[in-house]
Amino acid sequence: MTETAEKKERYIEIAVSRAEDRADTEESLSELSRLLETAGGECVYKVIQQLERPVAATYIGSGKIEELRSFIDAFEADGVISDDELTPAQLGNLEAELHVKVIDRTMLILDIFARHAVSREGKIQVEMAQLSYKSSRLSGSAGKAMSRLGGGIGTRGPGETKLETDRRRIRNRIASLRKELRVMKKNRENTRKAREKNGLPVFAIVGYTNAGKSTLLNALTGSDVLSEDALFATLDPTTRRLELENGLTVLLTDTVGFISKLPHDLIDAFHSTLEEAGYADYIIHVVDSSDQRAEKNMQVVKETLSELGISGKPIITVFNKSDKGGGPRPLSDRVADITLRASARTGEGLDTLRDAIKRVVTEDMELVSRVFSYTQVADLERLRDRGRIVKEDYQEDGIHVEALIRK
């Protein structure tokens, strides 16, 4: 490591689990470790306490807290991170007991979002989520600490005034950000209306984070959207044109990756990013087929789409990363209209995916016949953009056209 290289913060991961849920908890902690790596930290040790439910005051029991102190010293840890979202009381009490930084999964995801947001809208969404999270914790240990600053009798001392000031500033800032987002939403709606006017079919690419959505978009369209082996590598929706055979054109929109234990306020904050899936005509669900948790990840995507009110759209499920092994697993609730294997990295199966895209679009199209005069070339071009020209015959009375257009 060079002197200028950033030193990785070292964390001990903690989780509470029932005995029958131990395997799931271990998988969740493995994902938490990957989240830490994405944020520039590293996990040095993991602690799982077997309990029916977390301790209300401190998340883990007093005995585990004693053990944790020794692990913090032994591994020279900079902090502790909980796999579950901590209440303000749990957060404050653990910091008081351990004398190191304590964060939770939600705080970590917010940090990653803040690092990866590129567009103005993405940055606003991140700030709103952070402020919402901070606001809910002003009444906890931080709030109590501020209320003691004045030391006066009663509850209206300088500390209380500071707390109320902080709350008001957060409320005002959130209101300002929401106003700015409304303007951006209006602009996005205008862009969407322009797409609808062109009549181009839209496919939303969804999937668990790091399933390879951006890599697939790049492989299909020849674009250069950021793609890397990291969780939440891209946050902002990106739309690209895909030219298929016989003149058919569709739009592909990449969306933010889904993840388990994503709090509802984060889903709300990023609704404008995810809503592209709601306005799409079709869904391409990308699954990392090499991931042993593929079925569970698919369920998370299914549940998140349901929370967003997205249903009834034709779905193509792509089991990506086939070059790494694995493949489609038998799923009792598989609802995809088309299922196929592919590798965005090697190109395997991409022709099959293009054929599948053509198939689902064509099934929603009808054959029309029309004669265009030679002064209506612009109208013919609009028809060409909206669908697929099947037959084009230039005769004395005009251009005789048969075309497939969306119903």
XYZ file of C-alpha atoms in Angstrom:
407
model
C 0.000 0.000 0.000
C 1.338 3.432 -0.937
C 1.319 6.309 1.511
C -1.412 8.007 -0.501
C -3.598 4.896 -0.658
C -6.712 5.105 1.448
C -6.563 2.903 4.530
C -9.465 0.470 4.703
C -11.620 0.730 7.784
C -11.822 -2.583 9.642
C -15.196 -3.772 10.909
C -16.606 -6.628 12.929
C -20.008 -7.723 11.648
C -22.721 -8.655 14.141
C -26.088 -10.328 13.673
C -28.870 -11.883 15.734
C -30.405 -15.104 14.460
C -32.666 -17.925 15.475
C -31.100 -21.386 15.242
C -33.251 -22.378 12.265
C -32.241 -19.207 10.386
C -28.478 -19.519 10.907
C -27.656 -20.425 7.296
C -29.640 -17.467 5.951
C -27.932 -15.153 8.438
C -24.483 -16.357 7.364
C -25.401 -15.675 3.721
C -26.643 -12.222 4.646
C -23.385 -11.461 6.470
C -21.427 -12.573 3.393
C -23.378 -10.026 1.387
C -22.726 -7.427 4.092
C -18.992 -8.124 3.653
C -19.318 -7.408 -0.063
C -21.158 -4.192 0.713
C -18.293 -3.232 3.025
C -15.771 -3.903 0.269
C -17.803 -1.755 -2.133
C -17.691 1.079 0.421
C -13.920 0.722 0.841
C -13.921 -1.184 4.133
C -13.275 -4.775 5.142
C -14.728 -7.331 7.496
C -12.199 -8.779 9.952
C -14.543 -10.951 12.018
C -18.181 -12.010 12.276
C -20.276 -12.545 15.390
C -23.697 -14.219 15.346
C -25.715 -14.452 18.553
C -28.490 -17.030 18.717
C -31.594 -15.265 20.041
C -35.292 -15.363 19.255
C -35.208 -11.596 18.732
C -32.698 -8.744 19.163
C -32.273 -7.207 22.616
C -34.331 -4.001 22.679
C -31.675 -1.854 24.331
C -28.424 -3.121 22.830
C -29.341 -5.477 19.923
C -27.036 -8.203 21.336
C -26.814 -9.441 24.920
C -24.417 -8.181 27.595
C -22.278 -11.322 27.386
C -21.770 -10.863 23.646
C -20.900 -7.227 24.212
C -18.088 -8.348 26.523
C -16.843 -10.786 23.848
C -17.118 -8.077 21.232
C -14.847 -5.776 23.220
C -12.100 -8.405 23.194
C -12.572 -9.052 19.454
C -12.341 -5.315 18.750
C -8.972 -5.195 20.561
C -7.700 -8.434 19.041
C -8.517 -7.483 15.453
C -7.808 -3.751 15.890
C -11.263 -3.017 14.506
C -12.301 0.538 13.719
C -15.956 -0.195 14.213
C -18.887 -2.600 14.390
C -21.607 -3.033 11.790
C -24.979 -4.648 12.359
C -26.665 -6.675 9.620
C -30.042 -5.349 10.790
C -31.152 -1.744 11.065
C -30.517 -0.492 14.606
C -32.899 1.659 16.583
C -31.535 4.989 17.850
C -31.337 3.522 21.369
C -29.457 0.407 20.228
C -27.022 2.518 18.222
C -26.284 4.889 21.078
C -26.036 2.186 23.746
C -23.677 0.031 21.671
C -21.375 2.984 21.008
C -21.366 3.805 24.725
C -20.467 0.187 25.582
C -17.903 -0.459 22.832
C -16.241 2.979 22.404
C -15.958 2.522 18.627
C -18.020 3.601 15.654
C -21.249 1.598 15.283
C -23.183 1.552 12.013
C -25.856 -0.658 10.485
C -26.674 -2.092 7.082
C -28.868 0.866 6.140
C -26.128 3.399 6.922
C -23.690 1.368 4.822
C -26.038 1.213 1.825
C -26.607 4.965 2.091
C -22.846 5.499 2.033
C -22.524 3.371 -1.113
C -25.388 5.219 -2.769
C -23.677 8.525 -1.940
C -20.434 7.302 -3.507
C -22.060 6.053 -6.710
C -24.704 8.683 -7.447
C -23.673 10.585 -10.572
C -26.665 12.547 -11.839
C -28.160 15.509 -9.999
C -31.344 13.511 -9.454
C -29.444 10.563 -8.021
C -27.564 12.827 -5.618
C -30.815 14.442 -4.478
C -32.382 11.045 -3.856
C -29.363 10.008 -1.791
C -29.490 13.193 0.291
C -33.218 12.773 0.913
C -32.721 9.209 2.115
C -29.852 10.287 4.373
C -31.860 13.155 5.853
C -34.874 10.925 6.418
C -32.682 8.398 8.220
C -30.970 11.112 10.289
C -34.278 12.745 11.206
C -35.650 9.521 12.668
C -32.591 9.338 14.933
C -32.602 12.877 16.311
C -34.981 11.729 19.016
C -32.605 8.953 20.095
C -29.221 9.055 21.781
C -28.087 12.040 19.703
C -31.197 13.937 20.694
C -30.745 13.093 24.351
C -27.141 14.254 24.214
C -28.191 17.594 22.745
C -30.948 18.033 25.317
C -28.320 17.844 28.077
C -26.158 20.600 26.604
C -27.947 23.436 28.367
C -28.400 21.676 31.683
C -31.423 23.816 32.533
C -34.506 22.842 34.523
C -37.364 21.394 32.471
C -37.323 20.527 28.815
C -36.931 23.909 27.087
C -33.183 24.449 27.519
C -30.669 25.403 24.819
C -30.177 21.724 23.944
C -33.853 21.298 23.180
C -33.763 24.402 21.005
C -30.783 22.956 19.111
C -32.675 19.715 18.546
C -35.734 21.521 17.260
C -33.519 23.658 15.009
C -31.920 20.547 13.524
C -35.308 18.989 12.894
C -36.607 22.146 11.237
C -33.535 22.420 9.013
C -33.939 18.807 7.917
C -37.658 19.292 7.195
C -36.964 22.433 5.177
C -34.145 20.794 3.249
C -36.274 17.743 2.430
C -39.098 20.021 1.248
C -36.648 21.898 -0.993
C -35.270 18.667 -2.439
C -38.756 17.312 -3.097
C -39.614 20.477 -4.993
C -36.511 20.062 -7.146
C -37.334 16.402 -7.745
C -40.841 17.341 -8.906
C -39.309 19.520 -11.623
C -37.006 16.677 -12.662
C -39.926 14.258 -12.655
C -41.835 16.580 -14.987
C -38.868 16.666 -17.372
C -38.596 12.872 -17.214
C -42.292 12.551 -17.987
C -41.838 14.768 -21.059
C -38.985 12.552 -22.210
C -41.137 9.483 -21.628
C -44.024 11.002 -23.610
C -41.643 11.620 -26.502
C -40.682 7.944 -26.404
C -44.318 6.909 -26.341
C -45.024 9.190 -29.314
C -42.302 7.393 -31.228
C -43.981 4.138 -30.254
C -40.741 2.368 -29.428
C -41.162 -0.648 -27.092
C -39.332 -0.208 -23.769
C -37.642 -3.009 -21.824
C -36.593 -2.404 -18.214
C -33.581 -4.447 -17.139
C -34.005 -5.397 -13.478
C -32.242 -7.775 -11.140
C -30.440 -8.272 -7.876
C -27.425 -6.022 -7.489
C -24.305 -7.246 -9.319
C -26.273 -9.658 -11.513
C -24.677 -8.114 -14.610
C -27.414 -5.767 -15.830
C -25.113 -2.997 -17.045
C -22.746 -5.485 -18.672
C -25.704 -7.006 -20.503
C -26.877 -3.564 -21.665
C -23.387 -2.821 -22.982
C -23.115 -6.193 -24.732
C -26.471 -5.821 -26.463
C -26.185 -2.184 -27.534
C -22.454 -1.567 -27.783
C -22.674 1.216 -25.201
C -20.224 1.986 -22.423
C -22.362 2.197 -19.275
C -20.240 1.743 -16.145
C -20.128 -1.915 -15.178
C -17.920 -3.529 -12.557
C -17.914 -6.436 -10.153
C -19.338 -4.460 -7.241
C -22.667 -3.983 -5.531
C -24.617 -0.915 -6.702
C -21.990 -0.003 -9.311
C -24.637 2.078 -11.105
C -27.579 3.949 -9.596
C -28.944 6.206 -12.303
C -31.237 4.730 -14.970
C -29.660 4.582 -18.428
C -31.593 4.067 -21.671
C -30.073 2.844 -24.944
C -31.503 1.912 -28.360
C -31.231 -1.666 -29.568
C -31.492 -2.167 -33.318
C -32.809 -5.615 -34.178
C -33.198 -7.379 -37.505
C -35.812 -6.320 -40.062
C -35.806 -2.717 -38.880
C -37.246 -3.316 -35.414
C -35.957 -0.932 -32.727
C -36.505 -1.157 -28.963
C -35.283 0.800 -25.935
C -33.437 -0.877 -23.061
C -33.352 0.849 -19.657
C -30.904 -0.243 -16.969
C -32.128 0.246 -13.384
C -30.607 0.249 -9.900
C -30.002 -3.227 -8.485
C -32.261 -4.668 -5.803
C -31.040 -6.068 -2.510
C -32.503 -7.824 0.510
C -33.233 -5.847 3.689
C -33.618 -2.613 1.719
C -35.634 -0.346 4.045
C -38.914 1.049 2.771
C -37.779 4.662 3.071
C -34.936 3.879 0.677
C -37.370 2.309 -1.780
C -39.479 5.482 -1.516
C -36.456 7.731 -1.978
C -35.354 5.855 -5.091
C -38.838 5.375 -6.507
C -38.155 7.794 -9.368
C -35.131 5.703 -10.333
C -37.024 2.441 -10.118
C -40.215 3.770 -11.689
C -38.652 3.307 -15.126
C -39.511 -0.352 -14.653
C -43.112 0.650 -14.010
C -43.394 2.594 -17.261
C -41.664 -0.062 -19.351
C -43.644 -2.377 -21.600
C -41.551 -5.444 -20.807
C -39.185 -6.664 -18.099
C -35.823 -8.357 -18.571
C -34.956 -9.995 -15.238
C -31.218 -10.674 -15.032
C -30.123 -13.384 -12.592
C -26.565 -14.294 -11.600
C -26.753 -18.021 -12.301
C -23.395 -18.621 -10.591
C -24.740 -17.318 -7.262
C -25.910 -20.051 -4.899
C -28.527 -17.614 -3.595
C -30.029 -17.103 -7.055
C -33.513 -18.293 -6.082
C -33.632 -16.073 -2.986
C -32.350 -13.111 -4.980
C -35.060 -13.687 -7.573
C -37.644 -13.650 -4.809
C -36.294 -10.306 -3.540
C -36.670 -8.839 -7.032
C -40.186 -10.238 -7.322
C -41.205 -8.782 -3.942
C -39.637 -5.386 -4.701
C -41.443 -5.142 -8.038
C -44.650 -5.991 -6.216
C -44.004 -3.213 -3.654
C -43.555 -0.806 -6.556
C -46.888 -1.921 -8.014
C -45.268 -3.437 -11.102
C -47.090 -6.525 -12.349
C -48.663 -8.032 -15.431
C -45.791 -7.221 -17.789
C -44.199 -9.871 -20.053
C -40.956 -11.059 -18.435
C -37.808 -12.489 -19.987
C -35.602 -14.106 -17.347
C -31.923 -14.214 -18.299
C -29.730 -16.526 -16.238
C -26.523 -14.555 -16.766
C -22.878 -15.508 -16.105
C -23.353 -18.976 -17.578
C -19.582 -18.979 -18.224
C -19.080 -19.195 -14.445
C -21.128 -22.347 -14.099
C -24.551 -22.916 -12.604
C -27.744 -22.409 -14.520
C -31.518 -22.257 -14.246
C -32.777 -23.885 -11.087
C -36.221 -25.468 -10.770
C -38.456 -22.780 -9.322
C -41.972 -23.585 -8.158
C -43.140 -19.996 -8.740
C -41.352 -19.205 -11.991
C -43.583 -16.807 -13.904
C -41.282 -15.695 -16.710
C -42.731 -15.818 -20.212
C -39.302 -16.762 -21.597
C -36.309 -18.196 -19.712
C -32.827 -18.517 -21.209
C -29.153 -18.771 -20.302
C -26.544 -16.259 -21.409
C -23.201 -14.683 -20.620
C -22.951 -10.943 -21.146
C -19.179 -11.247 -20.765
C -18.585 -13.876 -23.464
C -21.613 -13.185 -25.673
C -23.055 -16.669 -25.235
C -26.842 -16.679 -25.613
C -27.149 -13.024 -26.663
C -28.555 -13.954 -30.083
C -31.149 -16.073 -28.308
C -31.999 -13.083 -26.101
C -32.369 -10.805 -29.139
C -34.723 -13.364 -30.699
C -36.708 -13.484 -27.456
C -36.997 -9.678 -27.421
C -38.228 -9.731 -31.032
C -40.704 -12.457 -30.208
C -42.406 -10.754 -27.276
C -42.573 -7.442 -29.131
C -43.932 -9.004 -32.311
C -46.650 -10.780 -30.343
C -47.907 -7.332 -29.313
C -47.961 -6.020 -32.876
C -50.491 -6.093 -35.690
C -50.056 -6.057 -39.458
C -51.250 -2.905 -41.233
C -51.282 -2.004 -44.939
C -51.078 1.560 -46.188
C -50.217 3.549 -49.304
C -48.066 6.672 -48.792
C -47.818 9.366 -51.431
C -44.322 10.450 -52.374
C -44.879 13.664 -50.404
C -45.498 11.655 -47.202
C -41.975 10.338 -46.734
C -41.822 11.858 -43.249
C -44.953 9.894 -42.246
C -43.374 6.729 -43.610
C -40.258 7.346 -41.503
C -42.396 7.774 -38.386
C -44.077 4.463 -39.158
C -40.667 2.906 -39.614
C -39.641 4.146 -36.180
C -42.833 2.858 -34.559
C -42.683 -0.646 -35.951
C -41.164 -3.015 -38.468
C -41.626 -2.660 -42.203
C -42.484 -6.074 -43.632
C -43.003 -5.044 -47.242
C -42.225 -1.806 -49.092
C -43.181 -1.484 -52.774
C -42.695 1.721 -54.801
C -45.463 2.082 -57.419
C -46.852 4.908 -59.560
C -49.590 5.816 -57.078
C -47.294 5.821 -54.078
C -45.370 3.626 -51.649
C -47.276 0.469 -50.742
C -46.270 -0.590 -47.236
C -47.066 -3.505 -44.968
C -45.813 -3.004 -41.435
C -46.042 -4.484 -37.976
C -46.933 -1.790 -35.429
C -47.761 -2.008 -31.733
C -51.390 -2.691 -30.923
